Amino acid sequence: MATSNINQLLMRNIDGLSATRPLLVNIEDHGFITQYLNHYSKASIDSYHTNYAQYKAYQQLNNAKISAHFCVEYIAKHKHDMAIIHFPKSKAEFAFTLAMLANSMTEDATIVIVGENKGGVKSADKLGTDYLDYCNKADAARHCLMYIAKFKASLPSFDLQSFYKYYSIQVQDKTLKIAALPGVFSQNSLDIGTEVLLENLPEVINGKVLDFGCGAGVIAAYIGTVHPTTQLTLVDVSALALHSAQTTLSLNQLSGEYIASNSLSDVKNSYDFVISNPPFHQGVKTHYAATEQFLSEIKQNLSSKGSITVVANSFLKYLPIMEKAIGDTKTLIIKKGFAVYQCYLNTKK
């Protein structure tokens, strides 16, 4: 895999990244780990990931010097003298990350913040004022920036619940309560695509239902409310999304199974209904691969007469992928720039 611009920036500054117990926060490997340990052979690395795919990649390094963690809230067993943080795509998630890490660092710990210019990293110094004594630009290269910072002393303990955003939505005649952490899709309101999807679901939904790319759990919460006998399974690559979805379902007196998965990597069962507003953005760049992989492979997770209903921006060419991989696919509606596609297995057109 080609080395990312962010990791190239880190590697050219590696002589200034000395630490005994560094913490890497949502940093992709791309060869950085090997180079870091070549420079600092006595270091013991912890990596914290909100992205399951990144977490599994670190696990597969199979290096005793690295401990990888996938969770909504990182709590250090041993305090860290350095954190290298990938500036997140959500500015609110940056504050969440700083607040969470403050009590896991030594008093004199160095905080390194890296990110792409297009991803908003230029605002790191302003956004970090509540948590950081200083945040100084250290280097710029490959359309990326690096800052060196230090935490303020005596910051309050992290309170996960204080970062939740709560709101209500009205769909048809149902009112749902939604909870979402920073960086989770649909954090502030019901998005148009999901709204169009929920208006065009199958009239009868029963049995096992899979909400793929569940985000804050809006789709599963609606289906569970309208069709209370369904068995809900929610899948996402994000730890923040899965925690949000679980909170959303709980608020609506619902329960489900929650699976962290890189596309369908950890989805083993078959489902009668798959309903999805699949993701197509990753970071600051448009990224279709995960959804295309999902559509190409989902047939193996459909029951004999199962169905899949997805919504997508109408310019995305998902219909031919579904036709080839699953079967005859209908376009139910094109509305507000979104298309809803549906395919039933083993049924006549």
Coordinates of C-alpha atoms in Angstrom, one line a residue:
M1 CA 0.0 0.0 0.0
A2 CA 1.3 3.4 -0.9
T3 CA 2.4 5.6 2.0
S4 CA -0.2 8.3 2.8
N5 CA 0.6 12.0 2.7
I6 CA 0.1 12.2 6.5
N7 CA 2.5 9.3 7.1
Q8 CA 5.1 10.8 4.8
L9 CA 4.9 14.0 6.9
L10 CA 5.3 11.9 10.1
M11 CA 8.3 10.0 8.7
R12 CA 10.2 13.1 7.7
N13 CA 9.8 14.3 11.3
I14 CA 10.5 11.0 12.9
D15 CA 13.7 12.2 14.7
G16 CA 11.5 14.5 16.8
L17 CA 8.9 11.9 17.8
S18 CA 10.9 10.1 20.5
A19 CA 8.7 8.5 23.2
T20 CA 8.8 5.6 25.5
R21 CA 5.1 4.8 25.4
P22 CA 3.5 6.6 22.4
L23 CA -0.2 6.5 21.7
L24 CA -1.3 6.6 18.0
V25 CA -4.8 7.8 17.5
N26 CA -6.5 6.8 14.3
I27 CA -3.2 6.7 12.5
E28 CA -3.0 4.3 9.6
D29 CA 0.1 2.2 9.4
H30 CA 1.4 2.4 5.8
G31 CA 4.8 1.4 7.0
F32 CA 5.0 4.0 9.7
I33 CA 5.1 1.5 12.6
T34 CA 8.1 -0.3 11.2
Q35 CA 10.0 2.9 10.7
Y36 CA 9.1 4.2 14.1
L37 CA 10.3 1.0 15.9
N38 CA 13.5 1.0 13.9
H39 CA 14.2 4.4 15.3
Y40 CA 12.9 3.8 18.8
S41 CA 13.4 0.1 19.5
K42 CA 12.5 0.4 23.2
A43 CA 9.2 2.0 22.6
S44 CA 5.9 0.3 23.4
I45 CA 3.1 1.5 21.2
D46 CA -0.6 1.7 21.9
S47 CA -2.9 2.5 19.1
Y48 CA -6.5 3.6 19.5
H49 CA -8.9 3.3 16.6
T50 CA -12.5 4.2 16.1
N51 CA -12.3 2.5 12.7
Y52 CA -12.5 -1.2 12.8
A53 CA -10.6 -1.8 9.5
Q54 CA -7.6 0.2 10.8
Y55 CA -7.8 -1.7 14.1
K56 CA -7.7 -5.1 12.3
A57 CA -4.7 -3.9 10.2
Y58 CA -2.8 -3.2 13.3
Q59 CA -3.7 -6.5 14.8
Q60 CA -2.4 -8.3 11.7
L61 CA 1.0 -6.7 12.2
N62 CA 1.3 -9.3 15.0
N63 CA 4.0 -7.3 16.7
A64 CA 4.4 -7.7 20.5
K65 CA 5.5 -4.0 20.7
I66 CA 2.0 -2.9 19.6
S67 CA -1.3 -3.0 21.5
A68 CA -4.3 -2.1 19.4
H69 CA -7.6 -0.9 20.8
F70 CA -11.0 -0.6 19.2
C71 CA -13.5 1.1 21.4
V72 CA -15.6 4.2 21.9
E73 CA -13.6 5.4 24.9
Y74 CA -9.8 4.9 25.3
I75 CA -8.6 4.4 28.9
A76 CA -4.8 4.0 29.3
K77 CA -3.4 1.2 31.5
H78 CA -0.1 3.2 31.5
K79 CA 0.1 6.9 30.9
H80 CA 1.6 8.0 27.6
D81 CA 4.4 10.5 27.1
M82 CA 3.3 11.2 23.5
A83 CA 0.1 11.1 21.4
I84 CA 0.0 11.3 17.6
I85 CA -3.5 12.2 16.6
H86 CA -4.9 12.1 13.1
F87 CA -7.2 15.2 12.9
P88 CA -10.7 13.8 12.3
K89 CA -13.1 14.8 9.6
S90 CA -15.5 16.1 12.2
K91 CA -14.3 19.1 14.1
A92 CA -16.6 18.2 17.0
E93 CA -14.8 14.8 17.1
F94 CA -11.5 16.6 17.6
A95 CA -12.8 18.1 20.9
F96 CA -14.1 14.7 21.9
T97 CA -10.7 13.1 21.2
L98 CA -8.8 15.7 23.2
A99 CA -11.2 15.5 26.2
M100 CA -11.0 11.7 26.2
L101 CA -7.2 11.5 26.0
A102 CA -6.3 14.2 28.5
N103 CA -6.2 12.0 31.6
S104 CA -4.3 9.2 29.7
M105 CA -1.2 11.4 29.3
T106 CA 1.7 12.3 31.5
E107 CA 2.0 15.9 32.6
D108 CA 4.7 16.8 30.1
A109 CA 3.4 14.6 27.3
T110 CA 3.9 15.9 23.7
I111 CA 0.8 16.0 21.6
V112 CA 1.3 15.7 17.8
I113 CA -1.6 16.6 15.6
V114 CA -1.5 15.8 11.8
G115 CA -4.0 16.1 9.1
E116 CA -4.7 17.1 5.5
N117 CA -5.3 20.8 4.8
K118 CA -8.6 20.0 3.1
G119 CA -9.7 18.1 6.2
G120 CA -9.7 21.1 8.4
V121 CA -6.5 20.6 10.3
K122 CA -5.6 24.3 9.9
S123 CA -8.2 25.0 12.7
A124 CA -6.6 22.6 15.2
D125 CA -5.1 25.5 17.2
K126 CA -8.4 27.3 17.6
L127 CA -10.4 24.2 18.2
G128 CA -8.1 23.0 20.9
T129 CA -8.0 26.1 23.1
D130 CA -10.2 24.5 25.8
Y131 CA -7.8 21.6 26.2
L132 CA -4.3 22.7 25.0
D133 CA -1.8 25.1 26.6
Y134 CA -0.4 25.7 23.1
C135 CA -0.7 24.3 19.6
N136 CA 2.1 25.4 17.3
K137 CA 2.6 24.6 13.7
A138 CA 5.7 22.4 13.3
D139 CA 5.8 21.4 9.7
A140 CA 3.9 21.4 6.4
A141 CA 4.3 19.0 3.4
R142 CA 2.3 17.0 1.0
H143 CA -0.8 19.3 1.5
C144 CA -0.7 18.3 5.2
L145 CA 0.1 20.1 8.5
M146 CA 1.7 19.0 11.7
Y147 CA 1.2 20.7 15.1
I148 CA 3.0 20.2 18.4
A149 CA 0.8 20.8 21.4
K150 CA 0.6 20.3 25.2
F151 CA -2.4 19.6 27.4
K152 CA -3.5 22.1 30.0
A153 CA -3.0 20.9 33.6
S154 CA -6.0 19.6 35.6
L155 CA -8.5 19.1 32.9
P156 CA -11.8 17.6 34.1
S157 CA -12.5 13.8 33.8
F158 CA -13.9 12.7 30.5
D159 CA -17.7 12.4 30.4
L160 CA -18.8 10.5 27.3
Q161 CA -22.5 11.3 27.7
S162 CA -21.8 15.1 27.6
F163 CA -20.7 14.6 23.9
Y164 CA -23.9 13.0 22.8
K165 CA -26.3 15.0 20.7
Y166 CA -30.0 14.1 21.1
Y167 CA -32.9 15.0 18.7
S168 CA -36.2 13.7 17.7
I169 CA -37.4 12.9 14.2
Q170 CA -40.9 12.4 12.7
V171 CA -41.2 9.7 10.0
Q172 CA -44.7 9.0 8.8
D173 CA -46.7 8.8 12.1
K174 CA -43.8 7.6 14.2
T175 CA -41.6 9.8 16.4
L176 CA -38.1 8.5 17.2
K177 CA -35.4 9.7 19.6
I178 CA -31.9 9.7 18.1
A179 CA -28.6 9.9 19.9
A180 CA -25.3 10.5 18.1
L181 CA -21.7 11.1 19.1
P182 CA -19.4 13.5 17.1
G183 CA -18.4 12.2 13.7
V184 CA -21.3 9.8 13.4
F185 CA -23.5 10.1 10.3
S186 CA -26.8 11.8 11.0
Q187 CA -25.4 13.4 14.1
N188 CA -27.5 16.6 13.9
S189 CA -30.6 15.7 12.0
L190 CA -32.3 13.2 9.7
D191 CA -30.5 13.2 6.4
I192 CA -32.4 13.4 3.2
G193 CA -31.2 10.0 1.9
T194 CA -32.4 8.1 4.9
E195 CA -35.7 10.0 4.9
V196 CA -36.3 8.9 1.3
L197 CA -35.4 5.4 2.2
L198 CA -37.7 5.1 5.1
E199 CA -40.6 6.4 3.0
N200 CA -40.0 3.5 0.5
L201 CA -39.4 0.4 2.7
P202 CA -41.1 -2.9 2.0
E203 CA -44.7 -2.9 3.5
V204 CA -44.0 -6.1 5.3
I205 CA -40.8 -6.6 7.2
N206 CA -40.2 -9.6 9.5
G207 CA -37.6 -12.0 10.6
K208 CA -33.9 -11.0 10.7
V209 CA -33.1 -7.5 9.6
L210 CA -29.6 -6.1 8.9
D211 CA -28.9 -2.4 9.0
F212 CA -25.6 -2.1 7.2
G213 CA -23.6 1.1 7.9
C214 CA -26.0 1.9 10.7
G215 CA -24.6 5.2 11.8
A216 CA -26.7 6.5 14.7
G217 CA -29.2 3.7 14.3
V218 CA -32.0 5.6 12.6
I219 CA -33.0 2.9 10.1
A220 CA -33.0 0.1 12.7
A221 CA -34.9 2.2 15.2
Y222 CA -37.6 3.0 12.7
I223 CA -38.0 -0.6 11.5
G224 CA -38.0 -1.9 15.1
T225 CA -40.7 0.6 16.0
V226 CA -43.0 -0.1 13.0
H227 CA -42.3 -3.9 12.9
P228 CA -41.7 -4.9 16.6
T229 CA -41.3 -8.6 15.9
T230 CA -38.1 -8.1 13.8
Q231 CA -34.7 -9.2 15.0
L232 CA -32.3 -6.3 14.4
T233 CA -28.6 -6.5 13.6
L234 CA -26.7 -3.3 13.2
V235 CA -23.3 -3.2 11.5
D236 CA -20.7 -0.4 11.2
V237 CA -17.0 0.1 10.9
S238 CA -17.1 2.9 13.5
A239 CA -17.0 2.4 17.3
L240 CA -18.6 5.8 17.7
A241 CA -21.5 4.8 15.4
L242 CA -22.1 1.4 17.1
H243 CA -22.2 3.0 20.5
S244 CA -24.6 5.7 19.2
A245 CA -26.8 3.2 17.6
Q246 CA -27.1 1.2 20.8
T247 CA -28.0 4.3 22.6
T248 CA -30.6 5.2 20.0
L249 CA -32.3 1.8 20.2
S250 CA -32.3 1.9 24.0
L251 CA -34.0 5.4 23.9
N252 CA -36.7 3.8 21.8
Q253 CA -37.1 0.7 24.0
L254 CA -35.5 -1.5 21.4
S255 CA -32.6 -3.9 21.4
G256 CA -30.4 -5.4 18.8
E257 CA -27.1 -7.1 17.9
Y258 CA -24.2 -4.8 17.2
I259 CA -21.3 -5.9 14.9
A260 CA -18.1 -4.1 14.2
S261 CA -17.1 -5.0 10.6
N262 CA -15.0 -3.9 7.7
S263 CA -17.7 -4.1 5.1
L264 CA -19.1 -7.7 5.6
S265 CA -15.9 -9.1 7.1
D266 CA -17.5 -10.0 10.5
V267 CA -21.1 -10.6 9.3
K268 CA -21.7 -14.3 9.4
N269 CA -25.5 -14.9 9.5
S270 CA -28.2 -14.7 6.8
Y271 CA -30.9 -12.0 6.9
D272 CA -34.5 -11.8 5.5
F273 CA -34.2 -8.0 5.0
V274 CA -31.1 -5.9 4.4
I275 CA -31.8 -2.2 4.6
S276 CA -29.0 0.3 4.1
N277 CA -28.0 3.9 3.4
P278 CA -24.4 2.8 2.7
P279 CA -21.5 5.1 3.3
F280 CA -19.6 6.5 0.4
H281 CA -17.4 9.1 2.1
Q282 CA -14.2 8.3 3.9
G283 CA -12.2 11.2 5.4
V284 CA -12.2 14.1 3.0
K285 CA -12.3 12.1 -0.1
T286 CA -15.2 10.4 -1.9
H287 CA -14.8 6.6 -1.4
Y288 CA -17.0 4.0 -2.9
A289 CA -15.0 0.8 -2.5
A290 CA -16.6 -0.3 0.8
T291 CA -20.1 0.0 -0.5
E292 CA -19.3 -1.6 -3.8
Q293 CA -17.8 -4.5 -1.9
F294 CA -20.8 -4.7 0.3
L295 CA -23.2 -4.9 -2.7
S296 CA -21.0 -7.4 -4.5
E297 CA -20.9 -9.8 -1.5
I298 CA -24.3 -9.3 0.3
K299 CA -26.0 -12.1 -1.6
Q300 CA -24.2 -14.6 0.6
N301 CA -25.9 -13.1 3.7
L302 CA -29.4 -13.1 2.3
S303 CA -31.9 -15.8 3.2
S304 CA -33.4 -17.8 0.3
K305 CA -36.2 -15.3 -0.2
G306 CA -34.4 -12.3 1.3
S307 CA -34.4 -8.8 0.0
I308 CA -32.1 -5.8 0.0
T309 CA -33.2 -2.2 -0.2
V310 CA -30.6 0.6 -0.4
V311 CA -30.6 4.3 -1.0
A312 CA -27.8 6.2 -2.7
N313 CA -27.1 9.5 -4.4
S314 CA -28.7 9.0 -7.8
F315 CA -25.4 9.7 -9.6
L316 CA -23.8 6.6 -8.0
K317 CA -24.0 3.6 -10.4
Y318 CA -25.0 1.0 -7.9
L319 CA -27.9 -0.5 -9.9
P320 CA -25.7 -2.5 -12.3
I321 CA -23.6 -3.7 -9.4
M322 CA -26.7 -5.0 -7.7
E323 CA -28.1 -6.5 -11.0
K324 CA -24.8 -8.4 -11.6
A325 CA -24.1 -9.6 -8.0
I326 CA -27.6 -10.1 -6.6
G327 CA -30.3 -10.3 -9.3
D328 CA -33.2 -8.3 -10.9
T329 CA -33.2 -4.9 -9.2
K330 CA -35.9 -2.2 -9.3
T331 CA -35.5 1.5 -8.9
L332 CA -38.4 2.3 -6.6
I333 CA -38.0 6.1 -6.7
I334 CA -35.7 8.9 -7.5
K335 CA -36.3 11.9 -5.2
K336 CA -34.4 14.8 -4.0
G337 CA -31.2 13.5 -5.7
F338 CA -31.5 10.1 -4.2
A339 CA -32.5 6.7 -5.6
V340 CA -33.9 3.7 -3.8
Y341 CA -33.0 0.3 -5.2
Q342 CA -34.6 -3.0 -4.2
C343 CA -33.9 -6.6 -5.1
Y344 CA -35.8 -9.7 -3.9
L345 CA -34.1 -13.2 -4.3
N346 CA -36.0 -16.0 -5.9
T347 CA -39.1 -14.2 -6.8
K348 CA -40.6 -13.4 -10.1
K349 CA -40.5 -9.9 -11.5

